[in-house]
């Protein structure tokens, strides 16, 4: 009997960087999903919440970390800790609320009670039933290995050997978060919007870089003016047959200049550069950047970003002061979580207008992601057919045509609409799955000179 090669042995065939082809199995295979949970989500720094969501002692927020859920808790001394939301007795969740304020966490099964620091502080019948033989200090809630914040964004990792958060984020990831933090005195809007899509999490991730789809997928958003249509001279007819017949596919912004940043560990930024987006959207969305101190802090290249930063594996920063977590729950179920931010010093009218725009773009009431979700669900479904799954998926746009420039800690490309960042994400994904040392992983995700 011949041995079936393990997934790790097949990785080079599953993601083909030279041809820009993906094997569809990566979107539906349970073995791959399990490996992702272990080798990616079990090691990476993962976004949990924003500092301002838990301002007071005893405030907590429940966040996903791979296949686990953790409670992020403000401590008595103002610091933040995170531990698994599972009782050290028989495993019940010690907290059923998604967020709130507590003095301690009492498990509703048998009443074991844990302090804000996760230590076991009370056991019913400790003397009568346990005869004082239970050592409470041995049964705290299991803590994350490391927790840190960057400009108010709270991250944690289960890997005690992971590099420090700032190093993990690198210039690319930090810039992504700076693009929210630099907008003002930013606080999280209460309530995280959540919904579920029947899709593999990777579709929801690579789509953040996909500026090829909006004109088709989001046609309705253009037609009602949610997205301003580019001026007439900026567009040309869509697909034509090889005899030149107009196939009546809507316009495409053919000369939308894109700015793509690729970073170590798989972080990336992709989408239009600010100048080209200002042509269609006008200067107003970027007004906050045109202050000397903000321009200086974002740097000469950071200030050009008008696309989408993404922190590997699942944290997306929008241009509208929002952050989205893509939460894998199974190979074909992904939760989408939306965190919105407001500038505490902006006028009430400005804050209301910002929130209105945030709600109507993304999230359960947003036009865009409901449309995206339909595509992702279908793309996921079509990875399962015995015949369909043999057809590779393609990320070939711009392949091999872009020079990488390395300046100010960033590696970037200037190019027309392309699929570089998507392919970069899958390159990093593949290297993460091999489970190399942190040093090797960093080495393997240092951008080359051309893509
Ligand atoms: S499972 Fe929590 S107290 Fe028993
Ligand atoms: Fe979309």
Tab-separated table of C-alpha atoms and ligand atoms in Angstrom:
chain	number	residue	atom	x	y	z
A	1	UNK	CA	0.000	0.000	0.000
A	2	UNK	CA	1.405	3.397	-0.922
A	3	UNK	CA	1.451	6.114	1.694
A	4	UNK	CA	-0.862	9.043	1.077
A	5	UNK	CA	1.343	12.160	1.245
A	6	UNK	CA	0.488	14.475	4.113
A	7	UNK	CA	-0.826	17.954	3.432
A	8	UNK	CA	2.522	19.474	4.317
A	9	UNK	CA	4.204	17.411	1.614
A	10	UNK	CA	1.723	18.725	-0.955
A	11	UNK	CA	1.944	22.418	-0.067
A	12	UNK	CA	4.045	23.354	-3.092
A	13	UNK	CA	1.369	21.905	-5.359
A	14	UNK	CA	-1.493	23.473	-3.448
A	15	UNK	CA	-0.131	27.015	-3.839
A	16	UNK	CA	1.783	27.616	-7.081
A	17	UNK	CA	3.511	30.971	-6.889
A	18	UNK	CA	5.143	30.615	-10.300
A	19	UNK	CA	1.847	30.217	-12.135
A	20	UNK	CA	-0.479	31.978	-9.695
A	21	UNK	CA	-2.638	28.905	-9.141
A	22	UNK	CA	-4.333	27.583	-6.026
A	23	UNK	CA	-5.656	24.099	-5.449
A	24	UNK	CA	-9.281	24.407	-4.344
A	25	UNK	CA	-8.828	21.829	-1.609
A	26	UNK	CA	-7.196	24.450	0.589
A	27	UNK	CA	-10.657	25.969	1.047
A	28	UNK	CA	-12.515	22.882	2.182
A	29	UNK	CA	-10.124	20.266	3.516
A	30	UNK	CA	-10.573	19.489	7.212
A	31	UNK	CA	-6.957	18.393	7.622
A	32	UNK	CA	-5.782	21.745	6.295
A	33	UNK	CA	-8.178	23.601	8.563
A	34	UNK	CA	-6.878	21.694	11.585
A	35	UNK	CA	-3.316	22.490	10.571
A	36	UNK	CA	-4.216	26.173	10.188
A	37	UNK	CA	-5.612	26.218	13.711
A	38	UNK	CA	-2.428	24.705	15.086
A	39	UNK	CA	0.343	26.259	13.007
A	40	UNK	CA	-1.148	29.675	12.273
A	41	UNK	CA	-3.723	30.530	14.932
A	42	UNK	CA	-1.826	28.640	17.618
A	43	UNK	CA	1.253	30.826	17.066
A	44	UNK	CA	0.394	34.201	15.521
A	45	UNK	CA	-0.298	37.417	17.394
A	46	UNK	CA	-4.075	37.779	17.084
A	47	UNK	CA	-6.135	40.939	17.499
A	48	UNK	CA	-8.461	40.703	20.510
A	49	UNK	CA	-10.075	44.101	21.035
A	50	UNK	CA	-9.363	47.786	21.527
A	51	UNK	CA	-8.185	49.254	24.783
A	52	UNK	CA	-11.203	51.585	24.937
A	53	UNK	CA	-13.644	48.665	24.912
A	54	UNK	CA	-12.547	47.701	28.410
A	55	UNK	CA	-11.696	51.012	30.124
A	56	UNK	CA	-12.683	50.194	33.723
A	57	UNK	CA	-11.528	47.637	36.246
A	58	UNK	CA	-13.506	44.425	35.727
A	59	UNK	CA	-14.460	45.239	32.132
A	60	UNK	CA	-14.140	42.210	29.897
A	61	UNK	CA	-14.527	41.264	26.242
A	62	UNK	CA	-14.697	37.760	24.828
A	63	UNK	CA	-12.486	37.306	21.768
A	64	UNK	CA	-11.709	34.387	19.468
A	65	UNK	CA	-8.200	32.966	19.243
A	66	UNK	CA	-8.278	30.226	16.638
A	67	UNK	CA	-10.429	27.394	17.915
A	68	UNK	CA	-10.521	28.909	21.414
A	69	UNK	CA	-12.277	31.829	23.039
A	70	UNK	CA	-10.540	34.052	25.546
A	71	UNK	CA	-11.723	36.600	28.069
A	72	UNK	CA	-9.801	39.864	27.835
A	73	UNK	CA	-10.042	41.513	31.234
A	74	UNK	CA	-9.058	44.894	32.676
A	75	UNK	CA	-7.176	44.277	35.913
A	76	UNK	CA	-7.278	46.173	39.192
A	77	UNK	CA	-3.922	47.787	38.394
A	78	UNK	CA	-5.095	48.908	34.942
A	79	UNK	CA	-3.208	46.226	33.024
A	80	UNK	CA	-4.923	43.738	30.714
A	81	UNK	CA	-4.885	39.951	30.904
A	82	UNK	CA	-6.480	37.270	28.772
A	83	UNK	CA	-7.315	33.678	29.596
A	84	UNK	CA	-9.323	30.836	28.118
A	85	UNK	CA	-13.032	31.026	28.761
A	86	UNK	CA	-13.207	27.483	30.040
A	87	UNK	CA	-13.528	26.399	33.638
A	88	UNK	CA	-10.624	24.436	35.073
A	89	UNK	CA	-13.120	22.086	36.772
A	90	UNK	CA	-15.260	20.460	34.057
A	91	UNK	CA	-14.755	22.860	31.189
A	92	UNK	CA	-17.947	24.903	31.193
A	93	UNK	CA	-17.582	28.446	29.843
A	94	UNK	CA	-17.046	30.615	32.901
A	95	UNK	CA	-18.672	33.555	31.163
A	96	UNK	CA	-21.616	33.508	28.758
A	97	UNK	CA	-21.710	37.218	27.971
A	98	UNK	CA	-19.792	38.701	25.060
A	99	UNK	CA	-18.733	41.737	27.074
A	100	UNK	CA	-19.544	43.471	30.334
A	101	UNK	CA	-18.201	44.266	33.788
A	102	UNK	CA	-17.684	41.821	36.647
A	103	UNK	CA	-16.112	41.554	40.086
A	104	UNK	CA	-15.194	37.955	39.367
A	105	UNK	CA	-16.176	35.079	37.084
A	106	UNK	CA	-18.394	32.430	38.660
A	107	UNK	CA	-18.863	29.267	36.647
A	108	UNK	CA	-22.546	28.418	36.425
A	109	UNK	CA	-21.994	24.659	36.586
A	110	UNK	CA	-20.691	24.089	40.138
A	111	UNK	CA	-19.813	27.604	41.172
A	112	UNK	CA	-16.034	27.678	40.983
A	113	UNK	CA	-15.116	31.342	41.066
A	114	UNK	CA	-12.171	33.061	39.431
A	115	UNK	CA	-10.721	36.503	40.105
A	116	UNK	CA	-10.175	39.152	37.452
A	117	UNK	CA	-6.648	37.779	37.120
A	118	UNK	CA	-7.969	34.292	36.322
A	119	UNK	CA	-6.884	32.795	39.656
A	120	UNK	CA	-9.252	30.319	41.280
A	121	UNK	CA	-10.465	32.110	44.402
A	122	UNK	CA	-13.531	30.169	45.475
A	123	UNK	CA	-14.722	26.557	45.378
A	124	UNK	CA	-18.102	25.651	46.912
A	125	UNK	CA	-17.671	22.934	49.539
A	126	UNK	CA	-13.927	23.303	49.571
A	127	UNK	CA	-13.749	22.061	53.170
A	128	UNK	CA	-16.801	19.806	53.328
A	129	UNK	CA	-16.449	18.012	49.982
A	130	UNK	CA	-12.778	18.409	49.137
A	131	UNK	CA	-11.581	18.178	52.755
A	132	UNK	CA	-9.340	21.171	52.018
A	133	UNK	CA	-7.171	18.982	49.815
A	134	UNK	CA	-7.724	20.934	46.612
A	135	UNK	CA	-4.857	23.322	45.892
A	136	UNK	CA	-6.658	26.297	44.348
A	137	UNK	CA	-3.412	27.823	43.106
A	138	UNK	CA	-2.983	24.888	40.712
A	139	UNK	CA	-6.237	25.484	38.839
A	140	UNK	CA	-6.408	29.016	37.452
A	141	UNK	CA	-7.945	29.784	34.075
A	142	UNK	CA	-5.314	29.054	31.423
A	143	UNK	CA	-3.600	32.283	30.351
A	144	UNK	CA	-2.408	33.312	26.902
A	145	UNK	CA	1.369	33.157	26.518
A	146	UNK	CA	1.874	36.840	25.671
A	147	UNK	CA	-0.365	39.890	25.516
A	148	UNK	CA	0.572	43.363	24.350
A	149	UNK	CA	-0.947	46.461	22.820
A	150	UNK	CA	0.023	48.663	19.922
A	151	UNK	CA	-1.565	52.133	20.017
A	152	UNK	CA	-4.547	50.768	21.919
A	153	UNK	CA	-5.037	47.634	19.809
A	154	UNK	CA	-4.807	44.572	22.052
A	155	UNK	CA	-3.177	41.427	20.672
A	156	UNK	CA	-2.205	38.081	22.192
A	157	UNK	CA	-0.464	34.875	21.190
A	158	UNK	CA	-0.465	31.337	22.557
A	159	UNK	CA	3.226	31.035	21.651
A	160	UNK	CA	5.657	32.151	24.318
A	161	UNK	CA	8.485	32.113	21.763
A	162	UNK	CA	6.716	34.524	19.383
A	163	UNK	CA	8.662	37.737	18.687
A	164	UNK	CA	7.451	40.935	20.402
A	165	UNK	CA	4.214	42.346	18.971
A	166	UNK	CA	5.806	45.409	17.344
A	167	UNK	CA	8.356	43.224	15.626
A	168	UNK	CA	5.644	40.829	14.475
A	169	UNK	CA	3.565	43.668	13.037
A	170	UNK	CA	6.588	45.153	11.303
A	171	UNK	CA	6.363	48.431	9.408
A	172	UNK	CA	3.476	47.115	7.276
A	173	UNK	CA	1.243	45.964	10.124
A	174	UNK	CA	2.004	49.012	12.252
A	175	UNK	CA	1.139	51.312	9.366
A	176	UNK	CA	-2.213	49.555	9.026
A	177	UNK	CA	-3.094	50.305	12.646
A	178	UNK	CA	-1.613	53.816	12.436
A	179	UNK	CA	-4.141	54.539	9.706
A	180	UNK	CA	-6.851	54.298	12.363
A	181	UNK	CA	-4.894	55.692	15.313
A	182	UNK	CA	-3.696	58.787	13.459
A	183	UNK	CA	-7.212	59.961	12.624
A	184	UNK	CA	-7.729	61.531	16.039
A	185	UNK	CA	-8.448	60.508	19.608
A	186	UNK	CA	-9.952	57.217	18.530
A	187	UNK	CA	-12.317	55.149	20.644
A	188	UNK	CA	-14.216	52.006	19.760
A	189	UNK	CA	-17.930	52.457	19.131
A	190	UNK	CA	-19.823	50.266	21.643
A	191	UNK	CA	-20.970	46.947	20.258
A	192	UNK	CA	-19.203	44.733	17.756
A	193	UNK	CA	-21.284	43.795	14.733
A	194	UNK	CA	-21.117	40.111	13.908
A	195	UNK	CA	-22.524	37.863	11.244
A	196	UNK	CA	-21.784	34.483	9.727
A	197	UNK	CA	-20.964	33.555	6.154
A	198	UNK	CA	-20.895	30.008	4.791
A	199	UNK	CA	-17.387	30.368	3.477
A	200	UNK	CA	-13.788	29.494	4.093
A	201	UNK	CA	-11.987	32.248	6.001
A	202	UNK	CA	-9.319	32.700	3.328
A	203	UNK	CA	-11.850	34.001	0.794
A	204	UNK	CA	-12.801	36.714	3.260
A	205	UNK	CA	-9.141	37.594	3.702
A	206	UNK	CA	-7.877	37.696	0.124
A	207	UNK	CA	-10.946	39.645	-0.988
A	208	UNK	CA	-9.790	42.687	0.995
A	209	UNK	CA	-7.123	43.196	-1.671
A	210	UNK	CA	-9.428	42.499	-4.613
A	211	UNK	CA	-10.091	45.782	-6.403
A	212	UNK	CA	-11.097	43.917	-9.547
A	213	UNK	CA	-14.514	42.908	-8.221
A	214	UNK	CA	-16.289	46.061	-6.941
A	215	UNK	CA	-17.512	47.314	-10.320
A	216	UNK	CA	-19.285	44.018	-10.905
A	217	UNK	CA	-20.110	42.659	-7.457
A	218	UNK	CA	-21.054	46.034	-6.009
A	219	UNK	CA	-22.884	47.421	-9.010
A	220	UNK	CA	-25.884	48.179	-6.828
A	221	UNK	CA	-23.722	50.197	-4.432
A	222	UNK	CA	-22.505	52.281	-7.373
A	223	UNK	CA	-26.013	52.694	-8.714
A	224	UNK	CA	-27.382	54.123	-5.463
A	225	UNK	CA	-24.321	56.321	-4.998
A	226	UNK	CA	-22.918	54.574	-1.912
A	227	UNK	CA	-19.667	54.372	-3.846
A	228	UNK	CA	-19.139	57.451	-6.001
A	229	UNK	CA	-18.806	56.472	-9.653
A	230	UNK	CA	-15.550	57.581	-11.272
A	231	UNK	CA	-15.794	60.430	-13.792
A	232	UNK	CA	-16.662	59.441	-17.381
A	233	UNK	CA	-13.181	59.926	-18.760
A	234	UNK	CA	-11.782	57.629	-16.086
A	235	UNK	CA	-13.482	54.492	-17.304
A	236	UNK	CA	-13.934	52.450	-20.396
A	237	UNK	CA	-16.308	49.716	-21.441
A	238	UNK	CA	-16.045	46.374	-19.717
A	239	UNK	CA	-15.414	43.030	-21.349
A	240	UNK	CA	-15.397	42.819	-25.134
A	241	UNK	CA	-15.406	39.703	-27.275
A	242	UNK	CA	-12.364	39.005	-29.429
A	243	UNK	CA	-14.244	40.444	-32.400
A	244	UNK	CA	-14.651	43.676	-30.463
A	245	UNK	CA	-18.342	43.214	-29.672
A	246	UNK	CA	-19.397	44.909	-26.455
A	247	UNK	CA	-20.510	42.174	-24.053
A	248	UNK	CA	-22.337	44.749	-21.960
A	249	UNK	CA	-20.252	44.144	-18.891
A	250	UNK	CA	-20.095	47.398	-16.907
A	251	UNK	CA	-17.152	49.744	-16.901
A	252	UNK	CA	-13.875	49.046	-15.182
A	253	UNK	CA	-11.508	51.643	-13.745
A	254	UNK	CA	-8.716	50.501	-15.982
A	255	UNK	CA	-6.125	53.029	-14.948
A	256	UNK	CA	-6.705	52.983	-11.193
A	257	UNK	CA	-3.181	53.195	-9.863
A	258	UNK	CA	-2.513	50.704	-7.063
A	259	UNK	CA	-0.021	50.819	-4.239
A	260	UNK	CA	0.880	47.388	-2.872
A	261	UNK	CA	2.935	46.775	0.260
A	262	UNK	CA	4.056	43.275	1.215
A	263	UNK	CA	5.505	42.594	4.640
A	264	UNK	CA	7.126	39.916	6.720
A	265	UNK	CA	4.944	37.174	8.230
A	266	UNK	CA	2.337	37.788	5.516
A	267	UNK	CA	1.018	41.264	6.291
A	268	UNK	CA	0.105	43.327	3.248
A	269	UNK	CA	-1.610	46.463	2.019
A	270	UNK	CA	-3.216	46.747	-1.379
A	271	UNK	CA	-5.594	48.972	-3.274
A	272	UNK	CA	-5.594	52.363	-4.926
A	273	UNK	CA	-3.091	54.976	-3.922
A	274	UNK	CA	-4.531	58.077	-2.353
A	275	UNK	CA	-3.976	60.355	-5.330
A	276	UNK	CA	-5.803	58.105	-7.736
A	277	UNK	CA	-8.709	57.508	-5.368
A	278	UNK	CA	-9.087	61.229	-4.773
A	279	UNK	CA	-9.885	61.543	-8.478
A	280	UNK	CA	-13.082	59.527	-8.019
A	281	UNK	CA	-13.909	59.896	-4.316
A	282	UNK	CA	-12.759	63.499	-3.917
A	283	UNK	CA	-10.342	64.759	-1.258
A	284	UNK	CA	-12.805	64.786	1.658
A	285	UNK	CA	-12.283	61.182	2.900
A	286	UNK	CA	-8.582	61.925	3.247
A	287	UNK	CA	-8.828	65.403	4.769
A	288	UNK	CA	-7.694	64.116	8.177
A	289	UNK	CA	-4.345	63.158	6.695
A	290	UNK	CA	-3.463	66.555	5.338
A	291	UNK	CA	-2.044	67.848	8.589
A	292	UNK	CA	1.735	68.215	8.782
A	293	UNK	CA	2.084	66.133	11.965
A	294	UNK	CA	-0.051	63.283	10.573
A	295	UNK	CA	1.789	63.338	7.254
A	296	UNK	CA	5.051	63.159	9.116
A	297	UNK	CA	3.977	60.235	11.279
A	298	UNK	CA	2.536	58.237	8.383
A	299	UNK	CA	5.698	58.849	6.397
A	300	UNK	CA	6.089	59.587	2.715
A	301	UNK	CA	4.799	56.174	1.651
A	302	UNK	CA	2.273	55.534	4.417
A	303	UNK	CA	0.375	58.635	3.372
A	304	UNK	CA	-0.210	57.154	-0.067
A	305	UNK	CA	-2.249	54.215	1.199
A	306	UNK	CA	-5.913	54.404	0.236
A	307	UNK	CA	-6.368	50.657	-0.062
A	308	UNK	CA	-6.668	47.969	2.561
A	309	UNK	CA	-4.048	46.986	5.129
A	310	UNK	CA	-4.314	43.435	6.425
A	311	UNK	CA	-2.467	41.978	9.394
A	312	UNK	CA	-1.892	38.271	8.938
A	313	UNK	CA	-3.816	36.111	9.514
A	314	UNK	CA	-7.246	37.761	9.860
A	315	UNK	CA	-7.262	41.470	10.769
A	316	UNK	CA	-8.376	43.950	8.132
A	317	UNK	CA	-8.238	47.736	8.481
A	318	UNK	CA	-10.595	49.705	6.238
A	319	UNK	CA	-10.228	53.251	4.940
A	320	UNK	CA	-13.246	54.185	7.040
A	321	UNK	CA	-11.811	53.759	10.576
A	322	UNK	CA	-13.061	50.220	10.960
A	323	UNK	CA	-11.342	46.986	11.710
A	324	UNK	CA	-12.694	43.587	10.775
A	325	UNK	CA	-11.808	40.209	12.168
A	326	UNK	CA	-12.460	37.171	10.012
A	327	UNK	CA	-13.069	34.344	12.465
A	328	UNK	CA	-12.714	30.795	11.119
A	329	UNK	CA	-15.190	28.434	12.786
A	330	UNK	CA	-14.919	25.469	10.401
A	331	UNK	CA	-13.602	24.965	6.859
A	332	UNK	CA	-16.775	26.491	5.454
A	333	UNK	CA	-18.087	28.746	8.200
A	334	UNK	CA	-16.557	32.126	8.984
A	335	UNK	CA	-17.781	34.781	11.380
A	336	UNK	CA	-17.197	38.379	10.391
A	337	UNK	CA	-16.686	40.796	13.287
A	338	UNK	CA	-16.755	44.565	12.808
A	339	UNK	CA	-15.162	47.065	15.167
A	340	UNK	CA	-15.892	50.723	14.360
A	341	UNK	CA	-13.952	53.692	15.690
A	342	UNK	CA	-14.794	57.356	16.174
A	343	UNK	CA	-12.761	60.425	16.964
A	344	UNK	CA	-13.829	61.512	20.416
A	345	UNK	CA	-12.977	65.142	19.557
A	346	UNK	CA	-15.023	65.311	16.359
A	347	UNK	CA	-18.390	67.100	16.441
A	348	UNK	CA	-21.523	65.065	17.155
A	349	UNK	CA	-22.599	65.553	13.539
A	350	UNK	CA	-19.283	64.292	12.213
A	351	UNK	CA	-19.353	61.276	14.499
A	352	UNK	CA	-22.914	60.430	13.484
A	353	UNK	CA	-22.069	60.762	9.784
A	354	UNK	CA	-19.014	58.560	10.206
A	355	UNK	CA	-20.977	55.850	12.000
A	356	UNK	CA	-23.729	55.998	9.407
A	357	UNK	CA	-21.208	55.453	6.648
A	358	UNK	CA	-19.471	52.640	8.540
A	359	UNK	CA	-22.732	50.788	9.117
A	360	UNK	CA	-23.864	51.075	5.512
A	361	UNK	CA	-20.649	49.893	3.894
A	362	UNK	CA	-19.747	46.773	5.827
A	363	UNK	CA	-21.223	44.497	8.467
A	364	UNK	CA	-24.687	42.960	8.667
A	365	UNK	CA	-26.369	46.186	7.503
A	366	UNK	CA	-23.660	47.066	4.993
A	367	UNK	CA	-24.376	46.725	1.304
A	368	UNK	CA	-20.922	45.651	0.278
A	369	UNK	CA	-20.270	42.633	2.392
A	370	UNK	CA	-23.677	41.089	1.876
A	371	UNK	CA	-22.838	41.045	-1.816
A	372	UNK	CA	-19.329	39.750	-1.169
A	373	UNK	CA	-20.727	37.009	1.055
A	374	UNK	CA	-22.810	35.610	-1.807
A	375	UNK	CA	-19.672	35.192	-3.903
A	376	UNK	CA	-17.586	33.720	-1.108
A	377	UNK	CA	-20.264	31.169	-0.242
A	378	UNK	CA	-20.528	30.054	-3.861
A	379	UNK	CA	-16.759	29.932	-4.307
A	380	UNK	CA	-16.525	27.775	-1.186
A	381	UNK	CA	-19.323	25.469	-2.319
A	382	UNK	CA	-17.614	24.963	-5.668
A	383	UNK	CA	-14.452	23.704	-3.984
A	384	UNK	CA	-16.298	20.547	-2.979
A	385	UNK	CA	-17.488	19.026	-6.239
A	386	UNK	CA	-15.393	16.010	-7.167
A	387	UNK	CA	-14.843	17.480	-10.634
A	388	UNK	CA	-14.978	21.168	-9.695
A	389	UNK	CA	-12.258	20.879	-7.126
A	390	UNK	CA	-9.817	19.734	-9.793
A	391	UNK	CA	-10.040	23.148	-11.475
A	392	UNK	CA	-7.373	25.467	-10.070
A	393	UNK	CA	-8.219	28.964	-8.888
A	394	UNK	CA	-6.254	31.763	-10.497
A	395	UNK	CA	-4.349	34.725	-9.119
A	396	UNK	CA	-2.416	35.656	-12.231
A	397	UNK	CA	-3.128	39.331	-12.648
A	398	UNK	CA	0.108	41.276	-12.934
A	399	UNK	CA	2.168	38.173	-12.200
A	400	UNK	CA	5.878	38.823	-12.727
A	401	UNK	CA	5.456	42.426	-13.864
A	402	UNK	CA	6.128	44.520	-10.762
A	403	UNK	CA	9.386	45.742	-9.259
A	404	UNK	CA	9.569	45.877	-5.478
A	405	UNK	CA	11.011	49.057	-3.971
A	406	UNK	CA	12.332	48.835	-0.411
A	407	UNK	CA	12.347	52.091	1.545
A	408	UNK	CA	11.576	53.186	5.105
A	409	UNK	CA	11.117	49.577	6.193
A	410	UNK	CA	8.381	48.988	3.600
A	411	UNK	CA	8.535	46.811	0.481
A	412	UNK	CA	6.113	48.172	-2.094
A	413	UNK	CA	5.039	48.064	-5.710
A	414	UNK	CA	3.344	50.654	-7.883
A	415	UNK	CA	1.159	48.939	-10.451
A	416	UNK	CA	-2.240	48.867	-12.097
A	417	UNK	CA	-4.863	46.644	-10.446
A	418	UNK	CA	-3.171	43.342	-9.689
A	419	UNK	CA	-3.304	40.250	-7.496
A	420	UNK	CA	0.110	40.529	-5.866
A	421	UNK	CA	-1.143	40.923	-2.305
A	422	UNK	CA	-3.491	37.951	-2.609
A	423	UNK	CA	-0.662	35.747	-3.828
A	424	UNK	CA	1.609	37.136	-1.112
A	425	UNK	CA	-0.966	36.108	1.482
A	426	UNK	CA	-1.049	32.550	0.124
A	427	UNK	CA	2.723	32.422	-0.023
A	428	UNK	CA	2.880	33.351	3.666
A	429	UNK	CA	0.006	30.987	4.483
A	430	UNK	CA	1.941	28.129	2.919
A	431	UNK	CA	5.081	28.944	4.898
A	432	UNK	CA	3.126	29.214	8.161
A	433	UNK	CA	1.616	25.777	7.550
A	434	UNK	CA	5.090	24.251	7.326
A	435	UNK	CA	5.560	25.339	10.945
A	436	UNK	CA	9.134	26.635	10.701
A	437	UNK	CA	10.946	28.415	13.522
A	438	UNK	CA	10.114	32.110	13.897
A	439	UNK	CA	13.493	32.973	12.431
A	440	UNK	CA	12.889	30.783	9.383
A	441	UNK	CA	9.377	32.094	8.969
A	442	UNK	CA	10.614	35.669	8.932
A	443	UNK	CA	13.351	34.794	6.444
A	444	UNK	CA	10.889	33.082	4.120
A	445	UNK	CA	8.511	36.027	4.174
A	446	UNK	CA	11.040	38.723	3.369
A	447	UNK	CA	9.784	40.132	0.060
A	448	UNK	CA	11.766	39.444	-3.086
A	449	UNK	CA	12.630	42.133	-5.649
A	450	UNK	CA	9.926	41.325	-8.147
A	451	UNK	CA	6.414	39.847	-8.248
B	1	LIG	S1	-17.413	23.131	35.422
B	1	LIG	FE1	-17.080	25.032	36.315
B	1	LIG	S2	-17.505	24.732	38.375
B	1	LIG	FE2	-17.682	22.775	37.541
B	2	LIG	FE1	-16.464	43.587	-1.977
